[in-house]
Coordinates of C-alpha atoms in Angstrom, one line a residue:
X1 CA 34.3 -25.7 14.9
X2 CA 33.6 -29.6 13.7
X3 CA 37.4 -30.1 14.1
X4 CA 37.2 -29.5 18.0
X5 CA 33.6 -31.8 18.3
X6 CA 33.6 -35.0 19.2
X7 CA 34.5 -38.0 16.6
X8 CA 30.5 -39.1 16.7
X9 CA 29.3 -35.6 15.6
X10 CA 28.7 -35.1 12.0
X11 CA 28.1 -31.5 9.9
X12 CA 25.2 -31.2 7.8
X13 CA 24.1 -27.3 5.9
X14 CA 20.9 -27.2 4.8
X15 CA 20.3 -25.5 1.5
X16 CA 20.0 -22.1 3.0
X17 CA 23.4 -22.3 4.7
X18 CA 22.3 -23.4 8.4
X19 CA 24.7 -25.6 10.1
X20 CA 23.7 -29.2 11.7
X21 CA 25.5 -30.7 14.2
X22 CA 24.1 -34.6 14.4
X23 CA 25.5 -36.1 17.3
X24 CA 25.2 -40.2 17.1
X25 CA 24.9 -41.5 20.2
X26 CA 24.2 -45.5 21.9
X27 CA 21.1 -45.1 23.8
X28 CA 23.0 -46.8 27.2
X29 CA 26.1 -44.5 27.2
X30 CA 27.7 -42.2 29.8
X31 CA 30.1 -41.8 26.6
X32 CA 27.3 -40.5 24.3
X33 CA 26.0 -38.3 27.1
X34 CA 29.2 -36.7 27.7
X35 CA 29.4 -36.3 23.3
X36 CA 26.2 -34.4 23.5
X37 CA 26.9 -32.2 26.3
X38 CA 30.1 -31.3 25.4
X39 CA 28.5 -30.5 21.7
X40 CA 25.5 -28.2 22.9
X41 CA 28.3 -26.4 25.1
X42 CA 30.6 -25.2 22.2
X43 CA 28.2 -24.9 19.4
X44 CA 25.1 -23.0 21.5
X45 CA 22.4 -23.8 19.1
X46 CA 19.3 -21.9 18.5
X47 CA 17.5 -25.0 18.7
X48 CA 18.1 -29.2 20.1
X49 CA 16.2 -31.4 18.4
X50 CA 16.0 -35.0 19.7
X51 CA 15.1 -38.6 18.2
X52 CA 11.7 -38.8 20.4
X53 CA 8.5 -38.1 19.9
X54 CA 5.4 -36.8 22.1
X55 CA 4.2 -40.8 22.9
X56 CA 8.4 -41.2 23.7
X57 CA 8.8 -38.4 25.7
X58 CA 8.0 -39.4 29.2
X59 CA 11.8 -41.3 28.9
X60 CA 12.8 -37.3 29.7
X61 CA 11.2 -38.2 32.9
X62 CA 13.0 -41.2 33.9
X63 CA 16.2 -41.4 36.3
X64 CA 17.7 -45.1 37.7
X65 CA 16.7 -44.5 41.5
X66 CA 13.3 -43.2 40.5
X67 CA 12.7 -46.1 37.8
X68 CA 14.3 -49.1 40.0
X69 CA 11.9 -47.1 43.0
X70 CA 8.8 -47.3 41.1
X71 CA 9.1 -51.1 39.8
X72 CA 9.7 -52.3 43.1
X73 CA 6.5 -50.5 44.9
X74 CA 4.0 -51.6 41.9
X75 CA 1.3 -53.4 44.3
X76 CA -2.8 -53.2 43.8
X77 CA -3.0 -49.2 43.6
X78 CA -0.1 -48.5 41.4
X79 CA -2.4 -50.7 38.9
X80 CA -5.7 -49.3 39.6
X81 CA -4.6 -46.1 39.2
X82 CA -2.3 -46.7 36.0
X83 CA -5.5 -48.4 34.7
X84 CA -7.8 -45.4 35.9
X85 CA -5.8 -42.6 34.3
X86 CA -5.0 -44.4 31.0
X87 CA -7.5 -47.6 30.3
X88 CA -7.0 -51.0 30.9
X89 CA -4.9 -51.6 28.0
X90 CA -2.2 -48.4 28.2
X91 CA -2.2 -49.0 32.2
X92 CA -0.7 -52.4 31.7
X93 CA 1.9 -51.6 29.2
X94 CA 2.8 -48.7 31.1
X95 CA 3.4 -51.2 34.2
X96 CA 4.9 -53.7 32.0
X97 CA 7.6 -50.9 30.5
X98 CA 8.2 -49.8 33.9
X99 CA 9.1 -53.8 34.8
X100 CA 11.2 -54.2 32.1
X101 CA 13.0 -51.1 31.9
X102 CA 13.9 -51.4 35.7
X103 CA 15.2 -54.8 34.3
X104 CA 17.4 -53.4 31.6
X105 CA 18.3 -50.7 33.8
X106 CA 19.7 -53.4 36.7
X107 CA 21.7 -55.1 33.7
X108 CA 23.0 -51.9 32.1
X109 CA 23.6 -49.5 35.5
X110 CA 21.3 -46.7 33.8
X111 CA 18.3 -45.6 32.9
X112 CA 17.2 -45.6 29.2
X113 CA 17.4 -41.9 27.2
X114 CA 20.2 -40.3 29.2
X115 CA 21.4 -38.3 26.2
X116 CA 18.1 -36.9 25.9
X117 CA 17.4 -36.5 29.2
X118 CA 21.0 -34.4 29.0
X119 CA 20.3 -32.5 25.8
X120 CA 17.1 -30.9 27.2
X121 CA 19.0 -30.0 30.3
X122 CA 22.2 -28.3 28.1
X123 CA 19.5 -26.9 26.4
X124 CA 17.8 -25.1 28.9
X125 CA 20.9 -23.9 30.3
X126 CA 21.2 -21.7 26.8
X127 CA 17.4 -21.3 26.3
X128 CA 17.2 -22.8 23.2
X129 CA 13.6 -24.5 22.5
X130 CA 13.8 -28.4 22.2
X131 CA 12.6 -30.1 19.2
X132 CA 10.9 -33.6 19.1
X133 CA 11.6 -34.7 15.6
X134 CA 10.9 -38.1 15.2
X135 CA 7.7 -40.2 14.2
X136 CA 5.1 -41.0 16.5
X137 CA 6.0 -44.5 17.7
X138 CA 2.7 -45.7 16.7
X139 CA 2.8 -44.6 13.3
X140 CA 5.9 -46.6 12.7
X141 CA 4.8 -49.6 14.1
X142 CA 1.7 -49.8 12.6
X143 CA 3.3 -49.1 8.7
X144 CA 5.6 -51.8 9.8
X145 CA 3.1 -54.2 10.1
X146 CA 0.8 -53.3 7.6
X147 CA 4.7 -53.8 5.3
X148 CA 4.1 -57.3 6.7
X149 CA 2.7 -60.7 5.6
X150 CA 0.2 -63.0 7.6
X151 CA 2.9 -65.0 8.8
X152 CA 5.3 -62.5 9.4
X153 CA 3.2 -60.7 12.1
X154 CA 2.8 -64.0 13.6
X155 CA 6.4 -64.3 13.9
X156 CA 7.2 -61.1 15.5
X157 CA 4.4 -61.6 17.8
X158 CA 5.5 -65.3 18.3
X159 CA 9.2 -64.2 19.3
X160 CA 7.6 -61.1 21.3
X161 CA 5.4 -63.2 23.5
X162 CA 8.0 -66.1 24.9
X163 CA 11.2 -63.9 24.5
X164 CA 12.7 -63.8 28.1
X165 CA 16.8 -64.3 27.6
X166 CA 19.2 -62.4 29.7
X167 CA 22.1 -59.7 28.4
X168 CA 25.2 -61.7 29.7
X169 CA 28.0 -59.2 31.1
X170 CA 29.8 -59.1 27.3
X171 CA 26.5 -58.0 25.3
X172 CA 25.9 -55.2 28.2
X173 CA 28.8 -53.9 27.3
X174 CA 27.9 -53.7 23.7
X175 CA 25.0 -52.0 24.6
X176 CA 27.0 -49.2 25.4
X177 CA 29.1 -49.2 22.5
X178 CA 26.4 -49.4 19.7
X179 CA 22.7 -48.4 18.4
X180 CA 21.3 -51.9 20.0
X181 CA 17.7 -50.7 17.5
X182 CA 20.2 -50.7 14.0
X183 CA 22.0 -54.2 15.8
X184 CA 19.0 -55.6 16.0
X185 CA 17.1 -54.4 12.5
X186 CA 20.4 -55.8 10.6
X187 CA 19.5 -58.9 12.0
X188 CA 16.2 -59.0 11.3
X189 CA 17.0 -57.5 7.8
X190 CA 17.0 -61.0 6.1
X191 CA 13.7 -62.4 7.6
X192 CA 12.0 -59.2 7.9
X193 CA 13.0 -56.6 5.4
X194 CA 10.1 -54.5 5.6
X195 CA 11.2 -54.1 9.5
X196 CA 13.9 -52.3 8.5
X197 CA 12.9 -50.1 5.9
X198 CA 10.0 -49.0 8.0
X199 CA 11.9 -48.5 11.2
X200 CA 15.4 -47.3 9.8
X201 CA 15.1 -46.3 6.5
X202 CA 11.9 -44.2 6.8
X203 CA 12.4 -43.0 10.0
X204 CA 15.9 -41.5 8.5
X205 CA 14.5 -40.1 6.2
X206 CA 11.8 -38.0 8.3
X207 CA 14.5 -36.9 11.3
X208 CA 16.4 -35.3 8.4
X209 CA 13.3 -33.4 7.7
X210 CA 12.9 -32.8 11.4
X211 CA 16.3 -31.4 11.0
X212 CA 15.6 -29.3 8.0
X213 CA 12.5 -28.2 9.5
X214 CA 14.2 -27.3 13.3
X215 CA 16.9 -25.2 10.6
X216 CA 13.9 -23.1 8.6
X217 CA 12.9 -22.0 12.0
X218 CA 16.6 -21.1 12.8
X219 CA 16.1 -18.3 10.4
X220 CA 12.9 -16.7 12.4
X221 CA 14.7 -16.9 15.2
X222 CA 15.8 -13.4 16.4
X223 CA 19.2 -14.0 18.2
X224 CA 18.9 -12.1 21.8
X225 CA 22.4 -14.1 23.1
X226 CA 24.9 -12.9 21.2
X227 CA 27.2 -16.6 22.0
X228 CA 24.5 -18.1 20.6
X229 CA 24.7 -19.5 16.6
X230 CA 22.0 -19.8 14.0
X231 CA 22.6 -23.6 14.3
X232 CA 20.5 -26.6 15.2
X233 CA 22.1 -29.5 17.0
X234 CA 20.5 -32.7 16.7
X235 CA 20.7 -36.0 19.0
X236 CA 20.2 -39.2 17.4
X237 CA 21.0 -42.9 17.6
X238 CA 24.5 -43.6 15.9
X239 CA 23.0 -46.1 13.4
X240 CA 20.9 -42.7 11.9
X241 CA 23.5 -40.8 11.7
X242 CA 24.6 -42.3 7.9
X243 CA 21.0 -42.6 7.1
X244 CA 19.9 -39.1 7.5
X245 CA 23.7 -38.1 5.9
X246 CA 22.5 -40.3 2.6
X247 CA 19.4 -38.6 2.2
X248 CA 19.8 -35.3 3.4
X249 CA 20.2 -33.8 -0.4
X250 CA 16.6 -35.6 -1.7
X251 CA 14.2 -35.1 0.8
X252 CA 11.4 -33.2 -0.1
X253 CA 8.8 -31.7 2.8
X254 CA 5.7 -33.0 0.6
X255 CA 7.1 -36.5 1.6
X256 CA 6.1 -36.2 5.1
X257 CA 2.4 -36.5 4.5
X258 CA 3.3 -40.0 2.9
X259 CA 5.6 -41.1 5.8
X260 CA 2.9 -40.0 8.3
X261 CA 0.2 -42.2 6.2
X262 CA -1.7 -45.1 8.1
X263 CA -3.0 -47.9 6.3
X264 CA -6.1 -48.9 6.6
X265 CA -5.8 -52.6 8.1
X266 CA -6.4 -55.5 6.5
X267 CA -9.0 -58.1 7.4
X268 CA -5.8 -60.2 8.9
X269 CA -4.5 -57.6 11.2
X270 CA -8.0 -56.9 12.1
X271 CA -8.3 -60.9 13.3
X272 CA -4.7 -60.6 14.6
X273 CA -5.2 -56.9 16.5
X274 CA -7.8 -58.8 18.4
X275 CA -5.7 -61.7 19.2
X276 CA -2.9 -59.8 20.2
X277 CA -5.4 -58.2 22.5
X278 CA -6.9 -60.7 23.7
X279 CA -3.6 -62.7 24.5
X280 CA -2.3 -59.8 26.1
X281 CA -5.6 -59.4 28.8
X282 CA -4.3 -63.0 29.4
X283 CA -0.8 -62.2 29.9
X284 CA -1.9 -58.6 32.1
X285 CA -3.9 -60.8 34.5
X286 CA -0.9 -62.7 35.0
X287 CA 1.0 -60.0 35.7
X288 CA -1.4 -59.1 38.6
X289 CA -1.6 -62.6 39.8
X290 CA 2.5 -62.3 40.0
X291 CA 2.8 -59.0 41.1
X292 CA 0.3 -59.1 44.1
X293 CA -0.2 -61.6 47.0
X294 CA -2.7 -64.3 45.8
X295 CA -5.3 -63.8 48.8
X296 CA -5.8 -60.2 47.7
X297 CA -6.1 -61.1 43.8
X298 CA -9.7 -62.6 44.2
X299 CA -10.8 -59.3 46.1
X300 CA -9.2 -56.6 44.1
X301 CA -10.6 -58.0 40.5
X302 CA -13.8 -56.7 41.3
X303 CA -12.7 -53.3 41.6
X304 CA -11.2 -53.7 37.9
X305 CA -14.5 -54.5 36.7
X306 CA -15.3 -51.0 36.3
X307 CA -12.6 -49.8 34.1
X308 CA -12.5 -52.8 31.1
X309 CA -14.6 -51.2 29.3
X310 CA -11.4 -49.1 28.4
X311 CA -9.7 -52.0 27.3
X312 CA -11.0 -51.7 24.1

């Protein structure tokens, strides 16, 4: 069957002889969503299991006329309620990702997570269960900066906070080519090492346990479709694909207690949490001041009032 897959799909068998289909995929690519439709068709797994997890998942939500829809209606209710349902702090980021994916999505002509967003659909159309097998989001980035010194978290932040260049026309296209997350790791790899251990090398490491884990339950499964196989097909980002392939023999389940471990923080990250913070409430109220007319700013603030104490 691998010979009549797509080049980007590799085969993995677990221990107990249950196929894995990995397909590698660029996260902006009608190519990769075609690879992982056309992989779900002819292999009809029992289950899909998909880089995302639970705090990711609302990208299975997302469409370009929706997203571009939504970032241009955000006015004064779109914020109040963002900030009533999730707190002052979640509400803003959840406006500020809507902003700039609606950016990315105006540079690149799509929305961010189609392959996922077409695995769960190919997935239904079988009835196989969808897996979310990666870490939660906030796991990884708070390992990542307890991996990192003082003055690299001021870096990153430093970089974060005034970053604002444009994807000319030739990097767009690369976007839709390659893993932009390993691109940009590989880069970082020489002033931030840790970076990339935490977010590549770790992470590689527990989606092939996802994918070990998605195959245990393979072999529960009763088979009630006959064209269905006893066979998991995963979707992940292409620069995983050789990751999860390097470790898939040595990986042991008792590892994923350690990989799910928080850190206590440090005394610096405590001082540096509450700057980021504090910088950001800066940042948020500018965001209001640009996003609304300034003759309704001074009036709508005091409605805010109520909800801050969210923020923290």
């Amino acid at each position: 069957m691998k010979e009549s897959l797509p080049d980007t799909v590799t085969k993995l068998v677990t221990s107990d002889g249950v196929p894995v289909f990995l397909v590698g995929t660029a996260h902006f690519s009608k190519e990769s969503m075609n690879d992982v439709t056309r992989t779900i068709q002819e292999v009809k797994p029992s289950i899909v299991v998909v880089e995302l997890c639970k705090s990711r998942s609302h990208i299975l939500m997302l469409d370009e006329e929706r997203l571009l829809r939504e970032a241009e209606n955000i006015n004064y209710q779109v914020i109040s309620h963002s900030i009533k349902r999730h707190g002052v702090f979640k509400g803003l980021v959840y406006i500020l990702f809507l902003k700039v994916s609606a950016q990315t999505t105006k540079m690149l002509g799509m929305a961010p997570g189609g392959e996922f967003r077409v695995a769960v659909h190919e997935a239904n159309q079988i009835q196989s269960p969808i897996f979310l097998g990666d870490r939660r989001i906030e796991v990884t980035i708070q390992r990542a900066l307890s991996a990192c010194s003082l003055w690299q978290k001021l870096k990153i932040f430093w970089q974060l906070l005034f970053f604002n260049e444009s994807l000319t026309q030739e990097e767009v296209e690369k976007c839709k080519k390659k893993d932009i997350l390993q691109e940009l790791l590989e880069e970082m790899a020489g002033e931030f090492p840790e970076m990339t251990r935490v977010f590549l090398n770790e992470r590689d490491r527990y989606l092939a346990l996802s994918m070990q884990s998605a195959a245990r339950s393979v072999k529960k499964l009763p088979i009630v479709d006959p064209s269905k196989t006893r066979s998991v097909v995963g979707v992940v980002g292409i620069g995983h694909v050789s990751g999860i392939a390097k470790v898939w023999n040595d990986v042991k389940f008792d590892e994923l207690s350690e990989l799910e471990r928080i850190y206590p923080p440090s005394r610096a990250s405590r001082i540096i949490k509450f700057s980021l913070k504090f910088t950001f409430a800066v940042g948020a109220g500018y965001l209001v001041y640009r996003i609304l007319p300034l003759q309704k700013v001074g009036e709508r603030i005091g409605h805010l009032k109520p909800h801050l104490k969210y923020f923290w």
